[in-house]
Amino acid sequence: MPSTLEYRDTIAVLTLGDDENRFSVDWLDTVNTQLDEVTTNAQALITTGIGKFYSNGLDLDWLGANGDRLGWYVGRVQELLARLLTFPLPTVAAVNGHAFGAGSMLAVAHDYRVMRDDRGYFCFPEVDIRIPFTPGMAALIQAKLPPQTAVTAMTTGHRYGGPEAQAAALVDDTAPEDGIVDAAVQRLQPILGKDPGTLGAIKTTMYAAVSEALRIPG
């Protein structure tokens, strides 16, 4: 299933898909179009998945067949990360299952994260799969995580379950699987209605160095 968009009153819920939700080229195109709609029609954004995965990140099969387009593809992914990082609405990632690699980076790019409390891992496996972080990806993670959490998460490939991820400040809350989107809605309710132009400008200033690093292709 491709990504889908629905609304809970003024909160947009973007479901990334019902499989591993990897960042295929078509998926990137669709999500960017959906984010265009969100900026026009909503006051906040939640992203989530269905079932076992939030997102496993990069489309490694596509990369294997298109190695000559690596820089272009990573650039597209980093554009999406930068877009969410500076999105002009409040954002929450409702991490329903596994979030690995760039899927974890997608969650980190949101303002807040809620993770399923009983299953699923939040993990940056790059050290174990021998794919170094790009400068932009490293800057994103380091801007959002406490320094020692970033060291452990980025250099060991440790897999964090929900409660451990919350203790390490990778996520802000945990919730049962069937209540994870509700928990994200609850976190957003008190902060709805902020002026998008002002909020977007604040985030752009806060994360100017990260956004600049993300503009450099991998």
Coordinates of N, CA, C and O in Angstrom, one line a residue, residues 55-206:
S55 N 9.5 2.5 9.4 CA 10.2 2.6 8.1 C 11.6 2.0 8.3 O 12.3 2.2 9.3
N56 N 12.0 1.2 7.3 CA 13.3 0.7 7.2 C 14.2 1.5 6.4 O 15.4 1.2 6.0
G57 N 13.8 2.7 5.9 CA 14.7 3.7 5.4 C 15.0 3.5 3.9 O 14.1 3.3 3.1
L58 N 16.2 3.6 3.5 CA 16.6 3.6 2.1 C 16.2 2.4 1.4 O 16.2 1.3 1.9
D59 N 15.9 2.6 0.1 CA 15.5 1.5 -0.8 C 16.8 0.9 -1.4 O 17.3 1.3 -2.4
L60 N 17.3 -0.1 -0.7 CA 18.6 -0.7 -1.0 C 18.5 -1.4 -2.3 O 19.5 -1.5 -3.1
D61 N 17.3 -2.0 -2.6 CA 17.2 -2.7 -3.9 C 17.3 -1.8 -5.1 O 18.0 -2.1 -6.1
W62 N 16.7 -0.6 -5.0 CA 16.8 0.4 -6.0 C 18.2 0.9 -6.2 O 18.7 1.0 -7.3
L63 N 18.9 1.1 -5.0 CA 20.2 1.6 -5.1 C 21.2 0.5 -5.7 O 22.1 0.9 -6.4
G64 N 20.9 -0.8 -5.4 CA 21.7 -1.8 -6.0 C 21.6 -1.8 -7.5 O 22.6 -2.2 -8.2
A65 N 20.5 -1.4 -8.0 CA 20.3 -1.4 -9.5 C 20.6 -0.1 -10.1 O 20.6 0.0 -11.4
N66 N 20.8 1.0 -9.3 CA 21.1 2.3 -9.8 C 22.2 3.0 -9.1 O 22.1 4.1 -8.7
G67 N 23.3 2.2 -8.9 CA 24.4 2.8 -8.2 C 25.0 4.1 -8.7 O 25.5 4.9 -7.9
D68 N 24.8 4.3 -10.0 CA 25.3 5.6 -10.6 C 24.5 6.8 -10.2 O 24.9 7.9 -10.4
R69 N 23.3 6.5 -9.5 CA 22.5 7.7 -9.1 C 22.4 7.8 -7.6 O 21.5 8.4 -7.0
L70 N 23.4 7.3 -6.9 CA 23.5 7.3 -5.5 C 23.4 8.7 -4.9 O 22.6 9.0 -4.1
G71 N 24.2 9.6 -5.5 CA 24.2 11.0 -5.0 C 22.9 11.7 -5.1 O 22.4 12.4 -4.2
W72 N 22.3 11.5 -6.3 CA 21.0 12.1 -6.6 C 19.9 11.5 -5.6 O 19.1 12.3 -5.0
Y73 N 19.9 10.2 -5.4 CA 18.9 9.6 -4.5 C 19.1 10.0 -3.1 O 18.1 10.4 -2.4
V74 N 20.3 10.0 -2.6 CA 20.6 10.5 -1.2 C 20.2 11.9 -1.0 O 19.6 12.3 0.0
G75 N 20.4 12.7 -2.1 CA 20.0 14.1 -2.0 C 18.5 14.2 -1.9 O 18.0 15.1 -1.1
R76 N 17.7 13.4 -2.6 CA 16.3 13.4 -2.5 C 15.8 13.1 -1.0 O 14.9 13.7 -0.5
V77 N 16.5 12.0 -0.5 CA 16.1 11.6 0.9 C 16.4 12.8 1.9 O 15.6 13.1 2.8
Q78 N 17.6 13.4 1.7 CA 18.0 14.5 2.6 C 17.1 15.7 2.5 O 16.9 16.4 3.5
E79 N 16.6 15.9 1.3 CA 15.7 17.0 1.1 C 14.4 16.8 1.9 O 13.8 17.7 2.5
L80 N 13.9 15.5 1.9 CA 12.7 15.2 2.7 C 13.0 15.4 4.2 O 12.2 15.9 5.0
L81 N 14.2 14.9 4.7 CA 14.5 15.1 6.1 C 14.6 16.6 6.5 O 14.1 17.0 7.5
A82 N 15.2 17.4 5.6 CA 15.3 18.8 5.9 C 13.9 19.5 5.9 O 13.6 20.4 6.7
R83 N 13.0 19.0 5.0 CA 11.7 19.5 4.9 C 10.9 19.3 6.2 O 10.2 20.2 6.7
L84 N 11.0 18.0 6.7 CA 10.3 17.7 7.9 C 10.9 18.4 9.1 O 10.2 18.9 10.0
L85 N 12.2 18.6 9.1 CA 12.9 19.2 10.2 C 12.4 20.7 10.4 O 12.3 21.2 11.5
T86 N 12.1 21.3 9.3 CA 11.7 22.7 9.3 C 10.3 22.9 8.9 O 9.9 24.0 8.5
F87 N 9.5 21.9 9.1 CA 8.1 21.9 8.6 C 7.3 23.0 9.4 O 7.5 23.1 10.6
P88 N 6.5 23.8 8.7 CA 5.9 24.9 9.4 C 4.7 24.6 10.3 O 3.9 25.5 10.6
L89 N 4.5 23.3 10.6 CA 3.5 22.9 11.5 C 4.1 22.0 12.6 O 5.2 21.4 12.3
P90 N 3.5 21.9 13.8 CA 4.0 20.9 14.7 C 3.9 19.5 14.2 O 2.9 19.1 13.5
T91 N 4.9 18.7 14.5 CA 5.0 17.3 13.9 C 5.3 16.3 15.0 O 6.1 16.5 15.9
V92 N 4.7 15.1 14.8 CA 4.9 14.0 15.7 C 5.1 12.7 14.9 O 4.2 12.4 14.1
A93 N 6.1 12.0 15.1 CA 6.3 10.6 14.5 C 5.7 9.6 15.5 O 6.1 9.5 16.7
A94 N 4.6 8.9 15.1 CA 4.0 7.8 15.9 C 4.7 6.5 15.4 O 4.3 5.9 14.4
V95 N 5.7 6.1 16.1 CA 6.6 5.0 15.7 C 5.9 3.7 16.1 O 6.1 3.2 17.2
N96 N 5.2 3.1 15.1 CA 4.4 1.9 15.4 C 5.2 0.6 15.5 O 4.7 -0.4 15.9
G97 N 6.4 0.6 14.9 CA 7.2 -0.6 14.8 C 8.6 -0.3 14.6 O 9.1 0.8 15.0
H98 N 9.3 -1.1 13.8 CA 10.7 -0.9 13.6 C 11.0 0.4 12.9 O 10.4 0.7 11.8
A99 N 12.0 1.1 13.3 CA 12.5 2.3 12.6 C 14.0 2.1 12.5 O 14.7 2.1 13.6
F100 N 14.5 1.9 11.3 CA 15.9 1.6 11.1 C 16.5 2.6 10.2 O 15.9 3.0 9.2
G101 N 17.8 3.0 10.4 CA 18.5 3.8 9.5 C 17.8 5.1 9.2 O 17.5 5.9 10.0
A102 N 17.6 5.4 7.9 CA 17.0 6.6 7.4 C 15.5 6.7 7.9 O 15.0 7.8 8.0
G103 N 14.9 5.5 8.2 CA 13.6 5.5 8.8 C 13.6 6.1 10.2 O 12.7 6.9 10.6
S104 N 14.7 5.8 11.0 CA 14.9 6.5 12.3 C 15.2 8.0 12.1 O 14.7 8.8 12.9
M105 N 15.9 8.3 11.1 CA 16.2 9.7 10.8 C 15.0 10.5 10.5 O 14.8 11.7 10.9
L106 N 14.1 9.9 9.7 CA 12.8 10.5 9.5 C 12.0 10.8 10.7 O 11.5 11.9 10.9
A107 N 12.0 9.8 11.7 CA 11.3 10.1 13.0 C 12.0 11.2 13.7 O 11.4 12.1 14.3
V108 N 13.4 11.2 13.7 CA 14.1 12.2 14.5 C 13.9 13.6 13.9 O 13.9 14.6 14.7
A109 N 13.6 13.7 12.6 CA 13.4 15.0 12.0 C 12.1 15.7 12.5 O 11.9 16.9 12.3
H110 N 11.2 14.9 13.1 CA 9.9 15.5 13.6 C 10.2 16.2 14.9 O 11.3 16.0 15.6
D111 N 9.3 17.0 15.4 CA 9.4 17.8 16.6 C 9.4 16.8 17.8 O 10.1 17.0 18.8
Y112 N 8.5 15.8 17.7 CA 8.3 14.8 18.8 C 8.2 13.4 18.3 O 7.8 13.3 17.1
R113 N 8.4 12.5 19.2 CA 8.2 11.1 18.8 C 7.5 10.3 19.9 O 7.8 10.5 21.1
V114 N 6.6 9.5 19.5 CA 5.9 8.5 20.4 C 6.1 7.1 19.8 O 5.9 6.9 18.6
M115 N 6.5 6.2 20.6 CA 6.9 4.9 20.1 C 6.1 3.8 20.8 O 5.7 3.9 22.0
R116 N 5.8 2.8 20.1 CA 5.1 1.6 20.6 C 5.9 1.0 21.8 O 7.1 0.9 21.8
D117 N 5.2 0.7 22.9 CA 5.9 0.4 24.1 C 6.3 -1.1 24.3 O 7.1 -1.4 25.2
D118 N 5.8 -2.0 23.4 CA 6.0 -3.4 23.7 C 6.8 -4.1 22.6 O 7.4 -5.2 22.9
R119 N 6.9 -3.6 21.4 CA 7.6 -4.2 20.3 C 8.2 -3.2 19.4 O 7.7 -2.1 19.3
G120 N 9.2 -3.6 18.6 CA 9.8 -2.7 17.6 C 11.1 -2.1 18.2 O 11.2 -1.9 19.4
Y121 N 12.0 -1.8 17.3 CA 13.3 -1.2 17.6 C 13.5 0.1 16.9 O 13.2 0.2 15.7
F122 N 14.2 1.0 17.6 CA 14.7 2.2 17.0 C 16.2 2.1 16.9 O 16.9 1.9 17.9
C123 N 16.7 2.2 15.7 CA 18.1 1.8 15.5 C 18.7 2.5 14.3 O 18.1 2.7 13.3
F124 N 20.0 2.9 14.5 CA 20.9 3.4 13.5 C 21.9 2.3 13.2 O 22.9 2.2 13.9
P125 N 21.7 1.4 12.2 CA 22.6 0.3 12.0 C 23.8 0.5 11.2 O 24.5 -0.4 10.8
E126 N 24.0 1.8 10.8 CA 25.1 2.1 9.8 C 26.4 1.5 10.1 O 27.1 1.0 9.2
V127 N 26.8 1.5 11.4 CA 28.2 1.0 11.7 C 28.3 -0.5 11.4 O 29.3 -1.0 11.0
D128 N 27.2 -1.2 11.5 CA 27.2 -2.7 11.3 C 27.0 -3.1 9.8 O 27.4 -4.1 9.4
I129 N 26.4 -2.2 9.0 CA 26.2 -2.5 7.6 C 27.2 -1.7 6.8 O 27.2 -1.7 5.5
R130 N 28.2 -1.1 7.4 CA 29.3 -0.4 6.8 C 28.9 0.7 5.8 O 29.5 0.8 4.7
I131 N 28.0 1.5 6.3 CA 27.5 2.7 5.5 C 27.7 3.9 6.4 O 26.9 4.1 7.3
P132 N 28.8 4.6 6.3 CA 29.0 5.8 7.1 C 27.8 6.8 7.0 O 27.2 7.0 5.9
F133 N 27.6 7.6 8.0 CA 26.6 8.7 7.9 C 27.1 9.8 7.0 O 28.3 10.1 7.0
T134 N 26.2 10.4 6.2 CA 26.6 11.6 5.5 C 26.7 12.7 6.5 O 26.2 12.6 7.6
P135 N 27.4 13.8 6.2 CA 27.5 14.9 7.1 C 26.1 15.4 7.5 O 25.9 15.8 8.7
G136 N 25.2 15.5 6.6 CA 23.9 16.0 6.9 C 23.1 15.1 7.8 O 22.4 15.5 8.8
M137 N 23.2 13.8 7.6 CA 22.5 12.8 8.5 C 23.1 12.8 9.9 O 22.4 12.8 10.9
A138 N 24.4 12.9 10.0 CA 25.0 13.0 11.3 C 24.6 14.3 12.0 O 24.3 14.3 13.2
A139 N 24.6 15.4 11.3 CA 24.2 16.6 11.9 C 22.8 16.6 12.4 O 22.4 17.1 13.5
L140 N 21.9 16.0 11.6 CA 20.5 15.8 12.0 C 20.4 15.1 13.3 O 19.7 15.5 14.3
I141 N 21.0 13.9 13.4 CA 20.9 13.1 14.6 C 21.5 13.8 15.8 O 20.9 13.9 16.9
Q142 N 22.7 14.4 15.6 CA 23.3 15.1 16.7 C 22.6 16.4 17.2 O 22.7 16.7 18.4
A143 N 21.8 17.0 16.3 CA 21.0 18.1 16.7 C 19.8 17.8 17.6 O 19.3 18.6 18.3
K144 N 19.4 16.5 17.4 CA 18.1 16.1 18.1 C 18.3 15.3 19.3 O 17.4 15.1 20.1
L145 N 19.5 14.6 19.5 CA 19.7 13.7 20.6 C 20.7 14.2 21.6 O 21.6 15.0 21.2
P146 N 20.6 13.8 22.8 CA 21.6 14.2 23.8 C 23.0 13.6 23.3 O 23.0 12.5 22.7
P147 N 24.1 14.3 23.6 CA 25.4 13.9 23.1 C 25.7 12.4 23.3 O 26.1 11.7 22.4
Q148 N 25.5 11.9 24.6 CA 25.9 10.5 24.8 C 25.0 9.5 24.2 O 25.4 8.5 23.7
T149 N 23.7 9.9 24.0 CA 22.8 9.0 23.3 C 23.2 8.9 21.8 O 23.2 7.9 21.2
A150 N 23.6 10.1 21.3 CA 24.1 10.1 19.9 C 25.3 9.2 19.7 O 25.4 8.5 18.7
V151 N 26.2 9.3 20.6 CA 27.5 8.4 20.5 C 27.1 7.0 20.5 O 27.5 6.2 19.6
T152 N 26.3 6.6 21.5 CA 25.9 5.1 21.6 C 25.1 4.7 20.3 O 25.3 3.7 19.7
A153 N 24.1 5.5 20.0 CA 23.2 5.1 18.9 C 23.9 5.1 17.6 O 23.7 4.2 16.7
M154 N 24.8 6.0 17.3 CA 25.5 6.1 16.0 C 26.7 5.2 15.9 O 27.1 4.8 14.8
T155 N 27.4 4.9 17.0 CA 28.6 4.2 16.9 C 28.5 2.7 17.3 O 29.5 1.9 17.0
T156 N 27.4 2.3 17.8 CA 27.3 0.9 18.3 C 26.2 0.1 17.5 O 26.2 -1.1 17.6
G157 N 25.3 0.8 16.9 CA 24.1 0.2 16.2 C 23.2 -0.4 17.2 O 22.4 -1.3 16.9
H158 N 23.1 0.1 18.4 CA 22.3 -0.5 19.5 C 20.8 -0.4 19.1 O 20.4 0.6 18.5
R159 N 20.0 -1.4 19.4 CA 18.6 -1.5 19.1 C 17.8 -1.1 20.3 O 17.9 -1.8 21.3
Y160 N 17.1 0.0 20.3 CA 16.4 0.5 21.4 C 14.9 0.1 21.3 O 14.2 0.4 20.3
G161 N 14.4 -0.7 22.3 CA 13.0 -0.8 22.4 C 12.3 0.4 23.0 O 13.0 1.4 23.4
G162 N 11.0 0.5 23.0 CA 10.3 1.7 23.4 C 10.7 2.3 24.7 O 11.1 3.5 24.7
P163 N 10.6 1.6 25.8 CA 11.0 2.2 27.1 C 12.4 2.6 27.2 O 12.7 3.7 27.7
E164 N 13.3 1.9 26.6 CA 14.7 2.3 26.6 C 14.9 3.5 25.7 O 15.7 4.4 26.0
A165 N 14.2 3.5 24.6 CA 14.3 4.7 23.7 C 13.8 6.0 24.4 O 14.4 7.0 24.3
Q166 N 12.8 5.8 25.2 CA 12.3 7.0 26.0 C 13.3 7.4 27.0 O 13.6 8.6 27.2
A167 N 13.9 6.4 27.7 CA 14.9 6.8 28.7 C 16.1 7.5 28.1 O 16.7 8.3 28.8
A168 N 16.5 7.1 26.9 CA 17.6 7.7 26.2 C 17.3 9.0 25.5 O 18.1 9.6 24.8
A169 N 16.0 9.4 25.6 CA 15.5 10.6 24.9 C 15.5 10.5 23.4 O 15.5 11.5 22.7
L170 N 15.5 9.3 22.9 CA 15.3 9.1 21.4 C 13.8 9.4 21.1 O 13.5 9.9 20.0
V171 N 12.9 9.0 22.0 CA 11.5 9.3 21.8 C 11.0 10.0 23.1 O 11.6 10.0 24.2
D172 N 9.9 10.7 23.0 CA 9.3 11.5 24.1 C 8.3 10.7 24.9 O 8.2 11.0 26.1
D173 N 7.6 9.8 24.3 CA 6.6 9.0 25.0 C 6.5 7.6 24.4 O 7.0 7.4 23.3
T174 N 5.9 6.7 25.1 CA 5.5 5.4 24.6 C 4.0 5.2 24.8 O 3.4 5.8 25.7
A175 N 3.5 4.3 24.0 CA 2.1 4.0 24.1 C 1.8 2.6 23.5 O 2.6 2.1 22.8
P176 N 0.7 1.9 23.9 CA 0.3 0.7 23.3 C 0.1 0.9 21.8 O -0.2 2.0 21.3
E177 N 0.2 -0.2 21.0 CA 0.1 -0.1 19.6 C -1.2 0.5 19.2 O -1.2 1.4 18.3
D178 N -2.3 0.1 19.8 CA -3.6 0.7 19.3 C -3.8 2.1 19.8 O -4.9 2.7 19.5
G179 N -2.9 2.6 20.6 CA -3.1 4.0 21.2 C -2.0 5.0 20.8 O -2.0 6.1 21.2
I180 N -1.2 4.6 19.8 CA 0.0 5.4 19.5 C -0.4 6.7 18.8 O 0.2 7.7 19.1
V181 N -1.3 6.6 17.8 CA -1.7 7.8 17.1 C -2.5 8.7 18.1 O -2.4 9.9 18.0
D182 N -3.3 8.1 18.9 CA -4.1 8.9 19.9 C -3.1 9.6 20.8 O -3.3 10.8 21.2
A183 N -2.0 9.0 21.2 CA -1.0 9.7 22.1 C -0.4 10.8 21.3 O -0.1 11.9 21.9
A184 N -0.1 10.6 20.0 CA 0.4 11.7 19.2 C -0.5 12.9 19.1 O -0.1 14.0 19.2
V185 N -1.8 12.6 18.9 CA -2.8 13.6 18.9 C -2.9 14.4 20.2 O -2.9 15.6 20.2
Q186 N -2.8 13.6 21.3 CA -2.9 14.3 22.6 C -1.7 15.2 22.8 O -1.8 16.3 23.4
R187 N -0.5 14.8 22.3 CA 0.7 15.7 22.5 C 0.5 17.0 21.6 O 1.0 18.1 22.0
L188 N -0.2 16.9 20.5 CA -0.4 18.0 19.6 C -1.5 19.0 20.0 O -1.4 20.2 19.7
Q189 N -2.5 18.5 20.7 CA -3.7 19.3 21.0 C -3.3 20.7 21.6 O -3.9 21.7 21.2
P190 N -2.4 20.7 22.6 CA -2.2 22.0 23.3 C -1.4 23.0 22.4 O -1.3 24.2 22.7
I191 N -0.8 22.6 21.3 CA 0.0 23.5 20.5 C -0.5 23.7 19.1 O 0.2 24.2 18.2
L192 N -1.8 23.4 18.9 CA -2.4 23.6 17.6 C -2.6 25.1 17.4 O -2.8 25.9 18.4
G193 N -2.6 25.6 16.1 CA -3.0 26.9 15.8 C -1.8 27.9 15.8 O -2.1 29.1 15.7
K194 N -0.6 27.5 15.9 CA 0.5 28.4 15.8 C 0.6 28.9 14.4 O 0.3 28.2 13.4
D195 N 1.1 30.1 14.2 CA 1.2 30.7 12.9 C 2.3 30.0 12.1 O 3.4 29.9 12.5
P196 N 1.9 29.4 10.9 CA 2.9 28.6 10.2 C 4.1 29.3 9.7 O 5.2 28.8 9.7
G197 N 3.9 30.6 9.3 CA 5.0 31.4 8.8 C 6.0 31.6 9.9 O 7.2 31.5 9.7
T198 N 5.5 31.9 11.1 CA 6.4 32.2 12.3 C 7.1 30.9 12.7 O 8.3 30.8 13.0
L199 N 6.3 29.8 12.8 CA 6.9 28.5 13.3 C 7.9 28.0 12.3 O 9.0 27.5 12.7
G200 N 7.6 28.1 11.0 CA 8.6 27.7 10.0 C 9.8 28.5 10.1 O 11.0 27.9 9.9
A201 N 9.7 29.8 10.3 CA 10.9 30.6 10.4 C 11.7 30.3 11.6 O 13.0 30.3 11.5
I202 N 11.1 30.0 12.7 CA 11.8 29.6 13.9 C 12.6 28.3 13.7 O 13.8 28.2 14.1
K203 N 11.9 27.3 13.1 CA 12.6 26.1 12.9 C 13.7 26.2 11.9 O 14.8 25.6 12.0
T204 N 13.5 27.0 10.9 CA 14.6 27.3 9.9 C 15.8 27.9 10.5 O 16.9 27.5 10.2
T205 N 15.6 28.8 11.5 CA 16.7 29.4 12.2 C 17.4 28.4 13.1 O 18.6 28.3 13.2
M206 N 16.5 27.7 13.9 CA 17.1 26.7 14.8 C 18.0 25.7 14.2 O 19.0 25.3 14.7

